[in-house]
Amino acid sequence: MSGWHIGIIGGSGLYDVEGVEDGEWATVASPWGKSSDAIFTGRIGHARVSFLPRHGRGHRISPSELNSRAHIDCLKRLGVTDILAVSSVGGLTEERAPGTFSIVDQFIDRTKGRPSSFYGSGMVAHISMADPVCPRLSHLAAEAARSAGAQVHEGGTYLAMEGPQFSTRAESHLYRSWGCHVIGMTAMPEAKLAREAELPYALVGMVTDYDCWREEEAAVDVAQVIAQLSSNAARARAMVANLLLALPELREPSPIDTCLDAALITAPHARDATLLAKLDAVAGRALHRA
């Protein structure tokens, strides 16, 4: 058992974390390139917390240009044990209405051209993504969101689209026919990379709009999203604080902490030294074990 160190990746609508003690901005170097911004790290209650603004302060970086490998690697280097991702999403069902929060448990990845793995030639790994989120952290997030006054839906499928454009109506209807509940632009490959780094991951989607599947309504636009962001933001900050303050002092191990034990396939003699050096943070435990 050990202490909690929660990494918060804040997207549209969550640009800071309140109530952090001894907080400071840390710049972390990564062999995978630059993160969107420095990381604000400190303590709330028993837990350490490290907050990364996903798009950078001022929302400078487009979803397609995010360096998710650097984000996960930097958080791992800081000693993060679990990641809570918070982002704005569109609702694809009536009940996932603007203002509600969705704690998703599945993803469909429709992104294109984004580096989606830390591994490759010289160090091949095949990680299971059958159950892509951490149920323990997801439940804690749901309870924290309810305590903050949010209407919460637990479970559901997140359709990750490339963006930065919003969907066509045909696409929106297609995703609904697939059984998707919410749609966003940032959860993939973020969730895959967190699993490859043995970091339990949960995602809270703050619904800002109904995408464009409701034919009787105007299609979503940025003005509509920003208006809903303002009302979601206070609940999001309260949710994060509630979660951190509710954590027990000791963190019980998670099966995700050691999931690479069954994923690394390249024989030791065939491993590429340059790639191994880049993997020192995300896979160091498993590589040293092997």
Tab-separated table of C-alpha atoms in Angstrom:
chain	number	residue	atom	x	y	z
A	1	MET	CA	0.000	0.000	0.000
A	2	SER	CA	1.083	3.586	-0.601
A	3	GLY	CA	-0.301	7.103	-0.760
A	4	TRP	CA	-2.465	8.577	-3.491
A	5	HIS	CA	-1.092	10.933	-6.116
A	6	ILE	CA	-3.928	11.908	-8.429
A	7	GLY	CA	-3.135	13.366	-11.818
A	8	ILE	CA	-5.904	15.630	-13.087
A	9	ILE	CA	-6.000	16.268	-16.824
A	10	GLY	CA	-8.350	19.213	-17.210
A	11	GLY	CA	-9.954	19.942	-20.527
A	12	SER	CA	-12.492	22.526	-21.668
A	13	GLY	CA	-14.205	23.863	-18.559
A	14	LEU	CA	-11.626	22.838	-15.957
A	15	TYR	CA	-8.581	25.073	-16.117
A	16	ASP	CA	-7.481	24.973	-12.480
A	17	VAL	CA	-7.879	23.136	-9.175
A	18	GLU	CA	-8.856	24.999	-6.015
A	19	GLY	CA	-7.680	24.409	-2.461
A	20	VAL	CA	-4.212	23.051	-3.283
A	21	GLU	CA	-1.697	23.451	-0.452
A	22	ASP	CA	1.977	24.175	-1.141
A	23	GLY	CA	1.205	24.307	-4.838
A	24	GLU	CA	3.790	25.108	-7.473
A	25	TRP	CA	4.111	24.868	-11.234
A	26	ALA	CA	6.587	22.169	-12.274
A	27	THR	CA	8.105	21.845	-15.737
A	28	VAL	CA	8.814	18.195	-16.490
A	29	ALA	CA	11.096	17.102	-19.323
A	30	SER	CA	9.927	14.121	-21.365
A	31	PRO	CA	11.652	12.118	-24.116
A	32	TRP	CA	8.271	12.118	-25.874
A	33	GLY	CA	8.307	15.880	-26.432
A	34	LYS	CA	6.673	18.847	-24.715
A	35	SER	CA	3.485	18.735	-22.691
A	36	SER	CA	0.832	21.392	-23.275
A	37	ASP	CA	1.920	23.288	-20.180
A	38	ALA	CA	3.705	23.020	-16.869
A	39	ILE	CA	1.989	20.905	-14.207
A	40	PHE	CA	0.582	22.435	-11.004
A	41	THR	CA	1.385	20.110	-8.121
A	42	GLY	CA	0.650	20.187	-4.393
A	43	ARG	CA	-1.601	18.545	-1.787
A	44	ILE	CA	-5.270	18.375	-0.880
A	45	GLY	CA	-6.044	16.348	2.218
A	46	HIS	CA	-4.111	13.071	2.305
A	47	ALA	CA	-3.452	13.107	-1.432
A	48	ARG	CA	-0.914	14.697	-3.675
A	49	VAL	CA	-2.420	16.219	-6.792
A	50	SER	CA	-0.830	17.217	-10.090
A	51	PHE	CA	-2.961	19.247	-12.496
A	52	LEU	CA	-2.203	19.467	-16.217
A	53	PRO	CA	-4.244	21.861	-18.390
A	54	ARG	CA	-4.787	19.613	-21.397
A	55	HIS	CA	-4.954	22.415	-23.962
A	56	GLY	CA	-2.506	24.700	-22.151
A	57	ARG	CA	-3.413	27.794	-20.184
A	58	GLY	CA	-5.499	29.998	-22.444
A	59	HIS	CA	-6.699	26.929	-24.419
A	60	ARG	CA	-3.954	27.267	-27.024
A	61	ILE	CA	-3.692	23.736	-28.432
A	62	SER	CA	-6.161	21.942	-30.687
A	63	PRO	CA	-7.299	18.371	-29.857
A	64	SER	CA	-5.486	16.983	-32.916
A	65	GLU	CA	-2.211	18.578	-31.809
A	66	LEU	CA	-2.158	17.413	-28.187
A	67	ASN	CA	0.961	15.468	-27.199
A	68	SER	CA	-0.782	12.837	-25.100
A	69	ARG	CA	2.344	10.690	-24.823
A	70	ALA	CA	4.198	13.574	-23.182
A	71	HIS	CA	1.231	14.252	-20.880
A	72	ILE	CA	1.099	10.702	-19.529
A	73	ASP	CA	4.882	10.377	-19.341
A	74	CYS	CA	5.266	13.658	-17.416
A	75	LEU	CA	2.575	12.681	-14.908
A	76	LYS	CA	4.220	9.287	-14.409
A	77	ARG	CA	7.595	10.980	-13.811
A	78	LEU	CA	6.013	13.113	-11.104
A	79	GLY	CA	4.901	9.954	-9.283
A	80	VAL	CA	1.207	10.051	-10.183
A	81	THR	CA	-0.609	6.836	-9.216
A	82	ASP	CA	-4.022	7.433	-10.858
A	83	ILE	CA	-5.422	9.795	-13.517
A	84	LEU	CA	-8.772	11.570	-13.507
A	85	ALA	CA	-9.552	13.129	-16.876
A	86	VAL	CA	-12.177	15.861	-17.040
A	87	SER	CA	-13.448	17.127	-20.369
A	88	SER	CA	-16.428	18.636	-22.126
A	89	VAL	CA	-18.514	16.349	-24.302
A	90	GLY	CA	-21.640	16.361	-26.418
A	91	GLY	CA	-24.647	14.275	-25.424
A	92	LEU	CA	-25.856	11.622	-27.859
A	93	THR	CA	-28.939	10.551	-25.877
A	94	GLU	CA	-31.796	12.571	-24.393
A	95	GLU	CA	-30.822	11.801	-20.812
A	96	ARG	CA	-27.219	12.963	-21.328
A	97	ALA	CA	-28.469	16.524	-21.299
A	98	PRO	CA	-26.370	19.696	-21.109
A	99	GLY	CA	-25.226	20.218	-17.529
A	100	THR	CA	-25.112	16.514	-16.637
A	101	PHE	CA	-21.896	14.605	-15.923
A	102	SER	CA	-21.097	11.214	-17.493
A	103	ILE	CA	-18.615	8.793	-15.900
A	104	VAL	CA	-17.933	6.729	-19.006
A	105	ASP	CA	-16.674	3.145	-19.020
A	106	GLN	CA	-16.126	2.419	-22.728
A	107	PHE	CA	-14.644	4.164	-25.766
A	108	ILE	CA	-14.842	3.944	-29.541
A	109	ASP	CA	-11.772	5.484	-31.130
A	110	ARG	CA	-12.388	7.355	-34.391
A	111	THR	CA	-9.284	9.562	-34.211
A	112	LYS	CA	-6.787	9.578	-37.078
A	113	GLY	CA	-3.033	10.034	-37.170
A	114	ARG	CA	-2.428	10.562	-33.455
A	115	PRO	CA	0.464	8.587	-31.932
A	116	SER	CA	-1.448	6.030	-29.894
A	117	SER	CA	1.251	3.939	-28.201
A	118	PHE	CA	4.538	4.240	-26.346
A	119	TYR	CA	5.651	0.928	-27.846
A	120	GLY	CA	6.785	-0.149	-31.302
A	121	SER	CA	9.562	-1.876	-33.187
A	122	GLY	CA	12.222	-2.948	-30.712
A	123	MET	CA	9.804	-3.122	-27.775
A	124	VAL	CA	6.397	-4.481	-28.645
A	125	ALA	CA	3.587	-4.532	-26.090
A	126	HIS	CA	-0.044	-5.599	-26.441
A	127	ILE	CA	-2.071	-4.153	-23.574
A	128	SER	CA	-5.645	-5.182	-22.809
A	129	MET	CA	-8.201	-2.404	-23.268
A	130	ALA	CA	-11.292	-4.551	-22.761
A	131	ASP	CA	-12.192	-2.572	-19.650
A	132	PRO	CA	-10.485	0.764	-20.319
A	133	VAL	CA	-11.278	2.664	-17.121
A	134	CYS	CA	-10.609	2.032	-13.455
A	135	PRO	CA	-13.878	1.098	-11.693
A	136	ARG	CA	-12.569	2.213	-8.298
A	137	LEU	CA	-11.588	5.690	-9.453
A	138	SER	CA	-14.721	6.009	-11.599
A	139	HIS	CA	-16.955	5.265	-8.604
A	140	LEU	CA	-15.078	7.781	-6.457
A	141	ALA	CA	-15.506	10.397	-9.191
A	142	ALA	CA	-19.248	9.699	-9.461
A	143	GLU	CA	-19.737	10.109	-5.714
A	144	ALA	CA	-17.659	13.288	-5.698
A	145	ALA	CA	-19.669	14.749	-8.585
A	146	ARG	CA	-22.967	14.003	-6.844
A	147	SER	CA	-21.657	15.670	-3.704
A	148	ALA	CA	-20.916	18.724	-5.846
A	149	GLY	CA	-24.562	18.865	-6.956
A	150	ALA	CA	-24.180	17.355	-10.409
A	151	GLN	CA	-26.637	14.967	-12.026
A	152	VAL	CA	-24.444	11.960	-12.784
A	153	HIS	CA	-24.747	9.074	-15.228
A	154	GLU	CA	-22.433	6.159	-14.427
A	155	GLY	CA	-21.314	4.105	-17.403
A	156	GLY	CA	-21.675	4.778	-21.087
A	157	THR	CA	-19.657	4.830	-24.297
A	158	TYR	CA	-17.568	7.818	-25.372
A	159	LEU	CA	-17.086	8.290	-29.119
A	160	ALA	CA	-13.663	9.877	-29.655
A	161	MET	CA	-13.697	11.863	-32.912
A	162	GLU	CA	-10.759	13.599	-34.558
A	163	GLY	CA	-12.056	17.164	-34.723
A	164	PRO	CA	-11.449	20.008	-34.445
A	165	GLN	CA	-14.644	20.370	-36.472
A	166	PHE	CA	-17.914	19.206	-34.901
A	167	SER	CA	-19.825	16.252	-36.376
A	168	THR	CA	-22.005	16.217	-39.450
A	169	ARG	CA	-25.617	15.290	-38.730
A	170	ALA	CA	-25.081	11.968	-40.527
A	171	GLU	CA	-22.120	11.177	-38.269
A	172	SER	CA	-24.052	12.135	-35.161
A	173	HIS	CA	-26.901	9.794	-36.103
A	174	LEU	CA	-24.415	7.034	-36.947
A	175	TYR	CA	-22.753	7.272	-33.534
A	176	ARG	CA	-26.162	7.115	-31.846
A	177	SER	CA	-26.969	3.959	-33.829
A	178	TRP	CA	-23.749	2.428	-32.453
A	179	GLY	CA	-25.012	2.912	-28.920
A	180	CYS	CA	-22.686	5.792	-28.025
A	181	HIS	CA	-23.728	8.081	-25.187
A	182	VAL	CA	-21.351	11.042	-25.438
A	183	ILE	CA	-18.891	12.418	-27.979
A	184	GLY	CA	-15.595	14.242	-27.517
A	185	MET	CA	-12.195	14.875	-29.093
A	186	THR	CA	-9.598	14.141	-26.415
A	187	ALA	CA	-10.092	10.824	-24.588
A	188	MET	CA	-8.216	8.851	-27.218
A	189	PRO	CA	-5.394	7.991	-27.272
A	190	GLU	CA	-5.150	9.421	-23.747
A	191	ALA	CA	-6.918	6.466	-22.098
A	192	LYS	CA	-4.834	3.930	-24.060
A	193	LEU	CA	-1.590	5.612	-23.093
A	194	ALA	CA	-2.559	5.781	-19.424
A	195	ARG	CA	-3.137	2.003	-19.447
A	196	GLU	CA	0.212	1.451	-21.200
A	197	ALA	CA	1.827	3.397	-18.344
A	198	GLU	CA	0.036	1.277	-15.696
A	199	LEU	CA	-1.988	4.269	-14.511
A	200	PRO	CA	-5.636	3.663	-13.516
A	201	TYR	CA	-7.749	6.129	-15.507
A	202	ALA	CA	-11.259	7.509	-15.152
A	203	LEU	CA	-13.037	10.092	-17.286
A	204	VAL	CA	-15.734	12.560	-16.330
A	205	GLY	CA	-17.505	14.036	-19.341
A	206	MET	CA	-19.278	17.331	-18.664
A	207	VAL	CA	-22.081	17.582	-21.227
A	208	THR	CA	-22.296	20.984	-22.927
A	209	ASP	CA	-24.624	20.292	-25.862
A	210	TYR	CA	-26.582	17.694	-27.838
A	211	ASP	CA	-24.104	17.574	-30.753
A	212	CYS	CA	-26.285	17.954	-33.886
A	213	TRP	CA	-28.566	14.886	-33.946
A	214	ARG	CA	-31.633	16.812	-32.762
A	215	GLU	CA	-33.034	17.970	-36.082
A	216	GLU	CA	-35.388	20.505	-34.488
A	217	GLU	CA	-32.498	22.381	-32.836
A	218	ALA	CA	-29.638	24.452	-34.159
A	219	ALA	CA	-26.316	22.623	-34.468
A	220	VAL	CA	-23.781	23.012	-31.694
A	221	ASP	CA	-21.422	25.970	-31.884
A	222	VAL	CA	-18.623	27.349	-29.714
A	223	ALA	CA	-20.832	30.049	-28.167
A	224	GLN	CA	-23.243	27.387	-26.898
A	225	VAL	CA	-20.385	25.305	-25.512
A	226	ILE	CA	-18.782	28.247	-23.715
A	227	ALA	CA	-22.087	29.244	-22.129
A	228	GLN	CA	-22.536	25.761	-20.664
A	229	LEU	CA	-18.870	25.549	-19.639
A	230	SER	CA	-19.367	28.393	-17.210
A	231	SER	CA	-22.095	26.585	-15.295
A	232	ASN	CA	-20.209	23.267	-15.368
A	233	ALA	CA	-16.911	24.727	-14.136
A	234	ALA	CA	-17.842	25.327	-10.496
A	235	ARG	CA	-19.226	21.807	-10.126
A	236	ALA	CA	-16.123	20.367	-11.780
A	237	ARG	CA	-13.793	22.125	-9.352
A	238	ALA	CA	-15.940	21.057	-6.392
A	239	MET	CA	-15.977	17.480	-7.698
A	240	VAL	CA	-12.175	17.342	-7.822
A	241	ALA	CA	-11.847	18.743	-4.303
A	242	ASN	CA	-14.510	16.341	-2.990
A	243	LEU	CA	-12.755	13.356	-4.533
A	244	LEU	CA	-9.350	14.248	-3.130
A	245	LEU	CA	-10.681	14.949	0.365
A	246	ALA	CA	-12.638	11.669	0.408
A	247	LEU	CA	-9.647	9.461	-0.413
A	248	PRO	CA	-8.433	7.167	2.349
A	249	GLU	CA	-4.935	7.844	3.613
A	250	LEU	CA	-3.568	4.635	2.113
A	251	ARG	CA	-4.062	3.514	-1.475
A	252	GLU	CA	-4.736	-0.187	-1.932
A	253	PRO	CA	-2.983	-1.654	-4.992
A	254	SER	CA	-4.918	-1.884	-8.260
A	255	PRO	CA	-4.552	-4.679	-10.840
A	256	ILE	CA	-3.819	-1.924	-13.367
A	257	ASP	CA	-0.629	-1.093	-11.433
A	258	THR	CA	0.991	-4.235	-12.859
A	259	CYS	CA	-0.870	-4.741	-16.144
A	260	LEU	CA	2.329	-4.633	-18.224
A	261	ASP	CA	3.407	-7.942	-16.710
A	262	ALA	CA	1.181	-9.681	-19.270
A	263	ALA	CA	1.764	-7.254	-22.146
A	264	LEU	CA	5.488	-7.084	-23.003
A	265	ILE	CA	6.294	-9.555	-25.761
A	266	THR	CA	9.700	-8.641	-27.263
A	267	ALA	CA	12.453	-10.949	-26.043
A	268	PRO	CA	15.114	-9.206	-23.922
A	269	HIS	CA	17.879	-9.804	-26.483
A	270	ALA	CA	15.791	-8.192	-29.260
A	271	ARG	CA	14.869	-4.999	-27.436
A	272	ASP	CA	15.941	-1.633	-28.800
A	273	ALA	CA	18.067	0.296	-26.305
A	274	THR	CA	16.984	3.717	-27.566
A	275	LEU	CA	13.297	2.933	-27.160
A	276	LEU	CA	13.911	1.333	-23.758
A	277	ALA	CA	15.520	4.567	-22.580
A	278	LYS	CA	12.397	6.507	-23.548
A	279	LEU	CA	10.257	3.985	-21.652
A	280	ASP	CA	12.112	4.427	-18.363
A	281	ALA	CA	9.150	6.113	-16.654
A	282	VAL	CA	6.074	4.539	-18.210
A	283	ALA	CA	7.398	0.966	-18.206
A	284	GLY	CA	10.359	1.048	-15.846
A	285	ARG	CA	8.782	-1.217	-13.236
A	286	ALA	CA	7.919	-3.943	-15.738
A	287	LEU	CA	11.192	-3.682	-17.669
A	288	HIS	CA	13.304	-3.977	-14.525
A	289	ARG	CA	11.200	-6.957	-13.451
A	290	ALA	CA	11.774	-8.635	-16.803
